[in-house]
XYZ file of C-alpha atoms in Angstrom:
562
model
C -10.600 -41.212 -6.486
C -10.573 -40.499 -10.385
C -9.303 -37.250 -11.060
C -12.657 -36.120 -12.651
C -14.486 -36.787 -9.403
C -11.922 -35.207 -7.502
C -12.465 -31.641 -9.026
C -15.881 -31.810 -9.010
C -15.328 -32.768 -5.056
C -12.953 -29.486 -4.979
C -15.216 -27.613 -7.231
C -18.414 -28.424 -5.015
C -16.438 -27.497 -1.637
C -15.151 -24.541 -2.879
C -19.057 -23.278 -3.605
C -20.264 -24.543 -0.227
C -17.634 -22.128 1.566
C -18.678 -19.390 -0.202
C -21.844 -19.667 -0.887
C -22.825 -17.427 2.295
C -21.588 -14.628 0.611
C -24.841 -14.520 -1.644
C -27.178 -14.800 1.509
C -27.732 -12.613 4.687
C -24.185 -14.197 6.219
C -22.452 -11.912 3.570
C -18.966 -11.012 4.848
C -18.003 -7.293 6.094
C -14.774 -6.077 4.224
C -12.178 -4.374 5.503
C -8.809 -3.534 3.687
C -5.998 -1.938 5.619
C -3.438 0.138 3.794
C -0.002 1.279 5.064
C 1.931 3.680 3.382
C 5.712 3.486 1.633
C 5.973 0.493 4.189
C 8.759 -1.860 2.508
C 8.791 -6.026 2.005
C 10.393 -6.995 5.419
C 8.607 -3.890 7.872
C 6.634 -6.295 9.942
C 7.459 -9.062 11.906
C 5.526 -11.951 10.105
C 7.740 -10.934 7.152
C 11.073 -10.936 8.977
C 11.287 -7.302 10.779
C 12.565 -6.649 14.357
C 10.211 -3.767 14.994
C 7.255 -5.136 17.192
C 3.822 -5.789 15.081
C 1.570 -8.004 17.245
C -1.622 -7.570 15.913
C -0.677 -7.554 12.039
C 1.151 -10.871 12.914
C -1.608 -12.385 14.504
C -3.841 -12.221 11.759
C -1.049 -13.690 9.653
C -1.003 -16.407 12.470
C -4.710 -16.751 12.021
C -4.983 -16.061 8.281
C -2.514 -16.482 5.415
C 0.095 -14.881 4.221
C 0.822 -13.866 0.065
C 4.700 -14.109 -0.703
C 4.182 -12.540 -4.021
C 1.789 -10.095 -3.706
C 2.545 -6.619 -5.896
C 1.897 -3.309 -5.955
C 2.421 -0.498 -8.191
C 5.140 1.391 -7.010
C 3.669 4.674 -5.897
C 0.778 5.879 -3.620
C -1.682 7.518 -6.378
C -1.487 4.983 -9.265
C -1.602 2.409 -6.117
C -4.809 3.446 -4.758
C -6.597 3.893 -7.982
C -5.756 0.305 -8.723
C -6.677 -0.982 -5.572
C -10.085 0.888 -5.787
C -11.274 -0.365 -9.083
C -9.120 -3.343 -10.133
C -7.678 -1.547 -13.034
C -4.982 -0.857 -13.769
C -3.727 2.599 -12.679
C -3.648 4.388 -16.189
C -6.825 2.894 -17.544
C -8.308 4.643 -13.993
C -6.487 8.086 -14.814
C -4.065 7.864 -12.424
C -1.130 6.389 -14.273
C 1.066 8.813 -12.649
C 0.304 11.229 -9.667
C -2.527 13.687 -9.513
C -0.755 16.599 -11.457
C -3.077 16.452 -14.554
C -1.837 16.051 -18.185
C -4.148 15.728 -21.453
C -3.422 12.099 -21.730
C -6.500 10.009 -20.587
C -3.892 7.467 -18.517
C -2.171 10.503 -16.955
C -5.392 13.374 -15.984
C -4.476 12.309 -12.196
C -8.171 12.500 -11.831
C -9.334 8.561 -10.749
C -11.785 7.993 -14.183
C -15.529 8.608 -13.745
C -15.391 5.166 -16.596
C -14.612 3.301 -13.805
C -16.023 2.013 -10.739
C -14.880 1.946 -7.291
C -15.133 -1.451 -4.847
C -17.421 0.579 -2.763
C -19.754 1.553 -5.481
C -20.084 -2.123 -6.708
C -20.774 -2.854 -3.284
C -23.227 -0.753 -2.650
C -25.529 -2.398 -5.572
C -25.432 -5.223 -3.210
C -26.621 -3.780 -0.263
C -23.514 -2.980 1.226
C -22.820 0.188 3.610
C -19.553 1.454 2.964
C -16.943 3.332 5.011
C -12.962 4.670 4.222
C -10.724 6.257 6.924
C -7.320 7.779 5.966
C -5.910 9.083 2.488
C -7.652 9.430 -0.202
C -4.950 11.076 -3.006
C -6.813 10.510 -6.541
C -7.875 13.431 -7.078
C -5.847 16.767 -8.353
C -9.287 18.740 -6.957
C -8.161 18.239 -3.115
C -8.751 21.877 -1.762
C -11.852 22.949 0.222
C -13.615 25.190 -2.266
C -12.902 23.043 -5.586
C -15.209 20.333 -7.068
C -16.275 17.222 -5.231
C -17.071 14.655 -7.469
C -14.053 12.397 -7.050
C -14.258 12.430 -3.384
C -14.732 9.418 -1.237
C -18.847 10.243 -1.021
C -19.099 10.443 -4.135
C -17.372 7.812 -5.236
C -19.576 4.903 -3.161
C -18.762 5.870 0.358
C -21.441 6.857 2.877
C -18.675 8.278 5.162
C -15.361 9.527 5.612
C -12.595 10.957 7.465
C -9.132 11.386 6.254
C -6.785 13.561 3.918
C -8.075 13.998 0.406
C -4.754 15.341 -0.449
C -0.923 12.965 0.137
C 1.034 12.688 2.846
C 1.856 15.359 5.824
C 2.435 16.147 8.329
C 1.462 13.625 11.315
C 0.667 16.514 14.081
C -1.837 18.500 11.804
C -2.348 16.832 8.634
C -2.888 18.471 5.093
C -6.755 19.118 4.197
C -8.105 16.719 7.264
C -12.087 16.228 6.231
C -15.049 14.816 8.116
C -17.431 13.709 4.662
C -17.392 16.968 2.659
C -15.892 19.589 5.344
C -12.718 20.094 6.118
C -11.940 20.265 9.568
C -8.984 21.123 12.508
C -7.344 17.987 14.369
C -9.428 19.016 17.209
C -12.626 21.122 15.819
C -14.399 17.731 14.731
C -18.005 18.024 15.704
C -18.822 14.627 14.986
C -15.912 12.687 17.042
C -13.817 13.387 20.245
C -10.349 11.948 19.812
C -7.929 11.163 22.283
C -5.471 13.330 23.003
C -2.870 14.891 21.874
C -3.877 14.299 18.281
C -1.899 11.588 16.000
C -2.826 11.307 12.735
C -2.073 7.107 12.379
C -3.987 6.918 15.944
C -7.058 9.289 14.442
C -7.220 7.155 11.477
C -7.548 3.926 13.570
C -9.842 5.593 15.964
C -12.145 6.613 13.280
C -12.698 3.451 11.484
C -13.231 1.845 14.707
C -16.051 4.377 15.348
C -17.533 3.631 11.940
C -17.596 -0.323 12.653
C -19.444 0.286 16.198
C -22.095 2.870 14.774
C -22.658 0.385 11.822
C -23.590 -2.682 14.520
C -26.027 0.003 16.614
C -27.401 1.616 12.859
C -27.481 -0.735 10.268
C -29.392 -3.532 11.522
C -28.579 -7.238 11.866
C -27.037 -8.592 8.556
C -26.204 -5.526 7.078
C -22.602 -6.278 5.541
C -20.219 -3.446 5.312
C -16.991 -2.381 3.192
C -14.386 -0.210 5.087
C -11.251 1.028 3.638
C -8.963 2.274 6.060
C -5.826 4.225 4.548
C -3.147 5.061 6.536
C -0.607 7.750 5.559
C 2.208 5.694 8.232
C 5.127 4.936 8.126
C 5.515 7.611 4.908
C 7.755 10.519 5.550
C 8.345 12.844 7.896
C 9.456 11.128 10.177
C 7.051 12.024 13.232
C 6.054 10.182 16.456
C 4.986 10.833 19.774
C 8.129 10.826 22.762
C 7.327 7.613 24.445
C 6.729 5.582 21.294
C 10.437 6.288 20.081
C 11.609 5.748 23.085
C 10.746 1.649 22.752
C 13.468 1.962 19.754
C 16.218 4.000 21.475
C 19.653 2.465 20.542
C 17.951 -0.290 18.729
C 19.667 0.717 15.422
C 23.477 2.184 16.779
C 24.837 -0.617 15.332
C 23.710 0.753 11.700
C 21.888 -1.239 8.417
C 23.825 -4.492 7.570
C 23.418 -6.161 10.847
C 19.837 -5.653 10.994
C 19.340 -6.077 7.220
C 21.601 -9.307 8.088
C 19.156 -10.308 10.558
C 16.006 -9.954 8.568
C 17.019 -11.972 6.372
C 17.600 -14.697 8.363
C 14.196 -14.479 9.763
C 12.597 -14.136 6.301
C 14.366 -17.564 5.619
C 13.668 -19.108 8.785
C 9.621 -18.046 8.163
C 10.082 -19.397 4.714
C 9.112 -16.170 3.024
C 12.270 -16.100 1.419
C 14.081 -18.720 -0.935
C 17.801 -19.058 0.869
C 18.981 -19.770 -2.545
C 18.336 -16.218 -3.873
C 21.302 -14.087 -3.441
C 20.772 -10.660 -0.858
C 21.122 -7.502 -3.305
C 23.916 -4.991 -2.317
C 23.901 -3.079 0.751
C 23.226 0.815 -0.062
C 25.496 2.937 2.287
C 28.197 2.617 4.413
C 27.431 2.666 8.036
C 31.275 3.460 8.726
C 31.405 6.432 6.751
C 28.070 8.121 8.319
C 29.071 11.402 9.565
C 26.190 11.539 12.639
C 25.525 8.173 13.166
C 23.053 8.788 16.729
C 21.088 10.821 13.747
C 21.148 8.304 11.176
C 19.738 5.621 13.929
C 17.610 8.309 14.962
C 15.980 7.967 11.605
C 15.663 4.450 12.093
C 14.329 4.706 15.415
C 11.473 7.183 14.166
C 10.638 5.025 11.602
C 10.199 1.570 13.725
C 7.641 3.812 15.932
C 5.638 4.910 13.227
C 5.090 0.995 11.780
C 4.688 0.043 15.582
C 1.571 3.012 16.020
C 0.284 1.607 12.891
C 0.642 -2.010 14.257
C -1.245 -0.576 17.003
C -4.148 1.232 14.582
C -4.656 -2.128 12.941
C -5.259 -3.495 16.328
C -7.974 -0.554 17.655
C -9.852 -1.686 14.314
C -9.854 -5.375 14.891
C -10.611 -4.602 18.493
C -13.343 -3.159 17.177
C -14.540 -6.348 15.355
C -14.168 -8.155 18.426
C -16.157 -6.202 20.541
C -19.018 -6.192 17.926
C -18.913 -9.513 17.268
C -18.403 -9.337 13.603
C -14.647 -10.409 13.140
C -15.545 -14.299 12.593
C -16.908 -13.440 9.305
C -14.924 -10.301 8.149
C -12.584 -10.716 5.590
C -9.324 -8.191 6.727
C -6.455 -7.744 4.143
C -3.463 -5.474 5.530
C -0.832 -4.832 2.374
C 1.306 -1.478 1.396
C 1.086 0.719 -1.676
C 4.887 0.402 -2.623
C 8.072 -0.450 -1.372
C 9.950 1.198 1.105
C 10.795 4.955 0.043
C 14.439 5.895 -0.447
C 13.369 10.153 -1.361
C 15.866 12.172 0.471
C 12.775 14.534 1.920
C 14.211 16.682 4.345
C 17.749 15.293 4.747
C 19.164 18.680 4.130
C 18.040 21.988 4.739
C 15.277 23.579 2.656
C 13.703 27.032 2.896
C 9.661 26.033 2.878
C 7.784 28.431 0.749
C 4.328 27.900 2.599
C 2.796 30.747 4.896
C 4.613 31.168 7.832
C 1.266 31.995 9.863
C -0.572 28.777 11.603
C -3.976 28.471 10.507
C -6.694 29.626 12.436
C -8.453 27.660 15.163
C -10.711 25.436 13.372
C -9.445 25.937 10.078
C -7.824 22.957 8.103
C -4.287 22.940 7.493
C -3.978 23.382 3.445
C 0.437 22.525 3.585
C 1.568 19.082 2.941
C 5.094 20.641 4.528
C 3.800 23.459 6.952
C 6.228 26.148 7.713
C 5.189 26.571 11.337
C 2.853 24.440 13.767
C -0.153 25.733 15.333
C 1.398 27.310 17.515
C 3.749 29.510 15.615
C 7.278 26.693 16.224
C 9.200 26.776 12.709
C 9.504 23.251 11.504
C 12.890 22.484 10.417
C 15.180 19.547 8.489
C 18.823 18.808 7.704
C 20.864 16.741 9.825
C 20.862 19.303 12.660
C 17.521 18.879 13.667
C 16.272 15.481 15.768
C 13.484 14.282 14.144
C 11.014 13.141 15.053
C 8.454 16.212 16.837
C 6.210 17.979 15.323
C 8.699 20.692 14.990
C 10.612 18.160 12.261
C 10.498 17.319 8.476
C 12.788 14.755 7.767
C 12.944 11.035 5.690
C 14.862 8.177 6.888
C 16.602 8.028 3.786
C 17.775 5.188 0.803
C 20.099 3.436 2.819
C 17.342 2.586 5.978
C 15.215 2.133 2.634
C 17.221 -0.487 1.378
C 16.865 -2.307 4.901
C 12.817 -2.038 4.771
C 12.687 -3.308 1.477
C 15.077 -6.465 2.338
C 16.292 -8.600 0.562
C 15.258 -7.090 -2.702
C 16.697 -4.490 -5.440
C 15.036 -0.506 -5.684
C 12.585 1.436 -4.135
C 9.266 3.064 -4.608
C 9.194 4.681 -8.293
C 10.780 1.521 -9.314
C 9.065 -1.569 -10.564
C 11.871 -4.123 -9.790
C 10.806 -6.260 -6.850
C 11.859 -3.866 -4.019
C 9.431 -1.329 -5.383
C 6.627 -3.455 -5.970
C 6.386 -5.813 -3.310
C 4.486 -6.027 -0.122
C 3.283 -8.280 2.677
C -0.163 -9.186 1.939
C -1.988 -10.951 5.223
C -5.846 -12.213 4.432
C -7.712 -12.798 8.071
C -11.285 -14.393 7.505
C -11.991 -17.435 10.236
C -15.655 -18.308 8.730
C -13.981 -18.902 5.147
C -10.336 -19.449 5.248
C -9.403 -22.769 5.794
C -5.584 -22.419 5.981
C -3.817 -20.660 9.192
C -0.593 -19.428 9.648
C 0.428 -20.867 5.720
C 2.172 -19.119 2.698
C 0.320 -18.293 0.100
C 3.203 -18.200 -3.126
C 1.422 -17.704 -6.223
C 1.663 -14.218 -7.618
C -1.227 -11.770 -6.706
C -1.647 -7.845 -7.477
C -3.723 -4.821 -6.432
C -6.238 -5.332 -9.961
C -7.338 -8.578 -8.207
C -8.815 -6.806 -4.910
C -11.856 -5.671 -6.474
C -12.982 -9.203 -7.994
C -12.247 -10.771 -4.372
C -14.491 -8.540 -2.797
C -17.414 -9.034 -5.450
C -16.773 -12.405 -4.973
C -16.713 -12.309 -1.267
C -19.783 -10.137 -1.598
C -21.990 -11.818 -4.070
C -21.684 -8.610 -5.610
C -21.999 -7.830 -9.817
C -19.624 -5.759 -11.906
C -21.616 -3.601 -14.104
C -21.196 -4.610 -17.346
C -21.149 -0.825 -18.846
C -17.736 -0.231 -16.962
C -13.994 -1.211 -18.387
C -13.612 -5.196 -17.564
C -11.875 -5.814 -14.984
C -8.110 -6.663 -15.044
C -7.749 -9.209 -12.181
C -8.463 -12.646 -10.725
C -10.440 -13.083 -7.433
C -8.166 -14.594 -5.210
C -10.747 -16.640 -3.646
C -9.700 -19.920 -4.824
C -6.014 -19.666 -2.809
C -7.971 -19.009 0.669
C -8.928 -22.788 0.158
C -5.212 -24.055 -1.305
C -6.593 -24.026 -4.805
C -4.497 -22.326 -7.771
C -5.436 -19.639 -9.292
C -6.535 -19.586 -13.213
C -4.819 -16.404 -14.263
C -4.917 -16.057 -18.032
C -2.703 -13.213 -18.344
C 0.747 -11.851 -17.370
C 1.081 -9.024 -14.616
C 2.081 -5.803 -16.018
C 4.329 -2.411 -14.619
C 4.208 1.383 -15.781
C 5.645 4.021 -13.592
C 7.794 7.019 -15.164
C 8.986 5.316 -17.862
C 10.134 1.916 -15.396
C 8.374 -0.984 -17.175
C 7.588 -4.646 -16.100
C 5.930 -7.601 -16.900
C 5.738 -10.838 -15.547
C 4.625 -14.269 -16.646
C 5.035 -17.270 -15.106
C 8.257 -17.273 -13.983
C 9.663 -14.514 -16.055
C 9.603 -11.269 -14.944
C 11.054 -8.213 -17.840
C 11.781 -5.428 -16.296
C 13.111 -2.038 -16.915
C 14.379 1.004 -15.706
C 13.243 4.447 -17.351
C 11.807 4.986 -20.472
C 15.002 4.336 -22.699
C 16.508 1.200 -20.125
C 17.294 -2.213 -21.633
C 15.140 -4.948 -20.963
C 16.799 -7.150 -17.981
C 15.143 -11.029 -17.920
C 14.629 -13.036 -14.555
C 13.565 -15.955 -13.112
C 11.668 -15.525 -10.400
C 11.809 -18.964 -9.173
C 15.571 -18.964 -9.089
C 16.422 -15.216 -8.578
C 13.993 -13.253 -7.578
C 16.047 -10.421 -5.980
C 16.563 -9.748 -9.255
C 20.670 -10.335 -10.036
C 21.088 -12.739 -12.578
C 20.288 -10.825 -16.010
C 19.131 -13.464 -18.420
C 18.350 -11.346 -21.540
C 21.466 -12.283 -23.680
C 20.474 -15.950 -22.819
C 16.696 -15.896 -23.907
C 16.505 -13.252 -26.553
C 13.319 -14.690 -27.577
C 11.679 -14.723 -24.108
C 12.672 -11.141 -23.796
C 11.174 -10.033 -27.267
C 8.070 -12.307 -26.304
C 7.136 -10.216 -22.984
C 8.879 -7.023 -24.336
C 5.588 -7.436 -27.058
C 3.220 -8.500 -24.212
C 4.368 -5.486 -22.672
C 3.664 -3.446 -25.603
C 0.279 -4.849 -26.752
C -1.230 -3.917 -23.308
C 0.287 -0.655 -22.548
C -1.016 0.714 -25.911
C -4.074 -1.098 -24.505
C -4.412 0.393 -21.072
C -3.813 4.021 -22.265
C 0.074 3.763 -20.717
C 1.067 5.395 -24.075
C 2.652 7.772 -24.493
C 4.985 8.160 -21.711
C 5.966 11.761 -22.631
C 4.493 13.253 -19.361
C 8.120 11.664 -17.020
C 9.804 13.751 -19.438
C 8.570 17.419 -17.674
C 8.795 15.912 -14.328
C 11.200 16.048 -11.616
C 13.484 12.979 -11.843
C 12.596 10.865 -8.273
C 16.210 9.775 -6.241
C 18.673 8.373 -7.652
C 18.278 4.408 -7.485
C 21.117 1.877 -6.383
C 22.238 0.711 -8.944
């Protein structure tokens, strides 16, 4: 076959699978987002910790080895959301808000959201879990950058960050906040769970959509959990599953990941493992350091288990065959120190009232009246705990790479990304290795959809992704690019610059041939690095990254590895 004819054969095949998503056999949508969950957490990407129903639809589905993030939970979900990049959609930072337009930590009223594009196709649209792009998160402030009105038709979830697990910070059926247990709308099981609640939720939504919406109504549902993100909280007989699972401390089981990642062919076994961060033989209280650990692996395992309530869900209505599920994380594992020793929490020492939403993301006392406590003399893992697992468990969840959420070096920008669609993807149980990133989940989805991008809103950044469900590459004209407090990144190609901190050098790598990140090549290709250090430039005065001035008032996050 001539290789004219043969693309047009591709070209043509390629149209034919997706042309149903411009008639009535339009797909439903339905991304799943885990919180500070690092590269190797679940088991289709090397972990030891139990994830049965994320690794099926890896088995199923395919599997991204390069797939990025930003770094951090705001500027990651206002990325994800409108396939810009985070500072162009206001949220360049957190939500603390600054005069700079990339930095008001307000998501931009400019841009549009996935489920408002959808909508303007006919779509009904749905989110579950945390919202976080918005600095107006309390109950009597304004509403306009809240999940209704930015294109959903219904919610439940935290509008504000992470919390507390138990009795989560500013919990909110649509517009009203609510208790874990004064929801009018929907009886939970008991005794409430937040990851469980989420799950529960969007599997509520998908089954009232099938009675509601009538046959061929497609639907987008964005379900954002706040697990496995610190504290560490989980009920007794879900830690239990994990009890001694981690007395032997991080390098065996980093060891051991590794291994697996090799064996699955995520990772290259030429690339050399980063350094190990702490020293199991020097931990002081090592049942409370595997504690940690233990805590941890039951929060990704209840989230394993949300993911598999929602696909349940599709099963029972009939509609997973043509619903196209993507499961990724917002950032690399988190190495913050939250909790690790004693603090003194400031908020009110009196539990709310029955009924009344919780308004601390660290409560000083459950609801009913138990101080919560951290440092190293308190087990975590109750409700009556606050506590991280730390950098060095960190370092294991983010195996085999270098840094942490905050960072954009590989172990704070990269997570398992698992596509599940049986009408349209032809390839099960494959790798997927060409680089993709949160800007191109919005043109996937309006692709998917047979949806259009208004043309009065900022063009979009990304690629739809699309083309590698089928095995084809994908035409990306542009490099990937990195801002988070003053840690800077670009990559193209195979190169990948990459700094830490507003004044760091520029460190050069080849992805191909190192991509945990420790062979510096900057002295050897000075003019590489001063041709992506100007790519770098050209868009961040572009994308409204500049200036950086607001890391400058800001607490300094942990101290990285290296």
């Amino acid at each position: 076959m001539k290789p004219t004819t043969f693309l047009l054969t591709l070209f043509l095949l390629l149209a034919s699978t997706f042309t149903h998503a411009a008639d009535n056999k339009r797909p439903n949508i339905v991304i799943l987002l885990a919180d500070d969950m690092g590269f190797s957490d679940v088991g289709c990407y090397g972990s030891e910790i139990p994830t049965p129903n994320i690794d099926s639809l890896a088995a199923d589905g395919l599997r991204f080895t390069q797939f990025y993030n930003t770094c951090r939970c705001c500027p990651s979900r206002a990325c994800l959301l409108t396939g810009l990049y985070s500072h162009e959609a206001g949220v360049g930072h957190m939500v603390d808000p600054t005069p700079e337009p990339g930095y008001r930590g307000e998501l931009s009223h400019d841009a549009r959201t996935i489920a408002e594009v959808l909508h303007t196709a006919g779509y009904e649209t749905y989110m579950s879990g945390k919202w976080h792009v918005t600095a107006h998160a309390g109950p009597n402030g304004p509403k306009t950058n809240w999940p209704l009105a930015r294109g959903f038709d219904r919610y439940y979830g935290t509008v504000m960050g992470g919390g507390d697990y138990f009795d989560p910070a500013m919990l909110t059926r649509d517009n009203t906040p609510i208790s874990p247990n004064s929801d009018p709308e929907f009886k939970l099981p008991e005794p409430f769970y937040y990851t469980t609640a989420v799950a529960e939720n969007a599997a509520h939504f998908v089954r009232d959509h099938k009675s509601f919406a009538g046959e061929g109504k497609p639907f987008f549902m964005y379900v954002a959990f706040t697990a496995p993100h610190w504290p560490l909280m989980a009920p007794a007989d879900a830690i239990a599953k994990f009890k001694g699972k981690y007395d032997a401390g991080y390098t065996p089981i980093r060891q051991a990941r590794l291994k697996r990642q090799i064996d699955l062919g995520i990772i290259d076994p030429k690339w050399t493992l980063s350094d190990q961060a702490g020293d199991w033989s020097t931990v002081p209280d090592k049942a409370w350091e595997a504690r940690c650990m233990e805590v941890y692996a039951a929060q990704v395992n209840l989230l394993d288990q949300g993911v598999g309530t929602v696909i349940a869900s599709l099963k029972e209505t009939g509609q997973l065959d043509n619903t196209l599920v993507i499961f990724l994380s917002d950032n690399g594992a988190c190495a913050e120190a939250t909790g690790r020793e004693p603090t003194h929490p400031t908020a009110s020492k009196t539990p709310p009232a029955e009924g009344q939403p919780q308004m601390a993301i660290r409560p000083a006392v459950t609801r009913a009246g138990h101080p919560i406590l951290d440092g190293p003399s308190v087990l975590p893992g109750p409700e009556e705990s606050f506590i991280a697992y730390g950098r060095s468990w960190a370092n294991v969840s983010d195996t085999p790479f270098r840094e942490y959420k905050h960072w954009v070096h590989e172990g704070g920008i990269s997570t398992p990304f698992v596509v599940h669609w049986p009408a349209a993807i032809s390839r099960h149980g494959e790798l997927e290795r060409q680089p993709g990133h949160l800007i191109d989940l919005m043109p996937t989805c309006i692709a998917a959809a047979g949806a259009t991008y208004p043309s009065t809103a900022p063009p979009l950044e990304g690629i739809s992704l699309l083309p590698a469900f089928q095995g084809s590459p994908l035409d990306r004209k542009n490099p990937l690019f990195w801002e988070h407090e003053g840690n800077r990144a670009v990559r193209d190609g195979n190169w990948k610059l990459v700094a830490k901190g507003i004044k760091g050098p520029w460190e050069l790598y080849d992805m191909l041939a190192d991509r945990t990140e420790l062979h510096d090549l900057a002295s050897e290709h000075p003019d590489q690095v001063k041709q992506l250090a100007a790519e770098w430039q050209s868009w961040a005065e572009r994308a409204q990254v500049l200036p950086m001035m607001p890391y400058n008032k800001r607490k300094k996050p942990v101290a990285s590895s290296d």
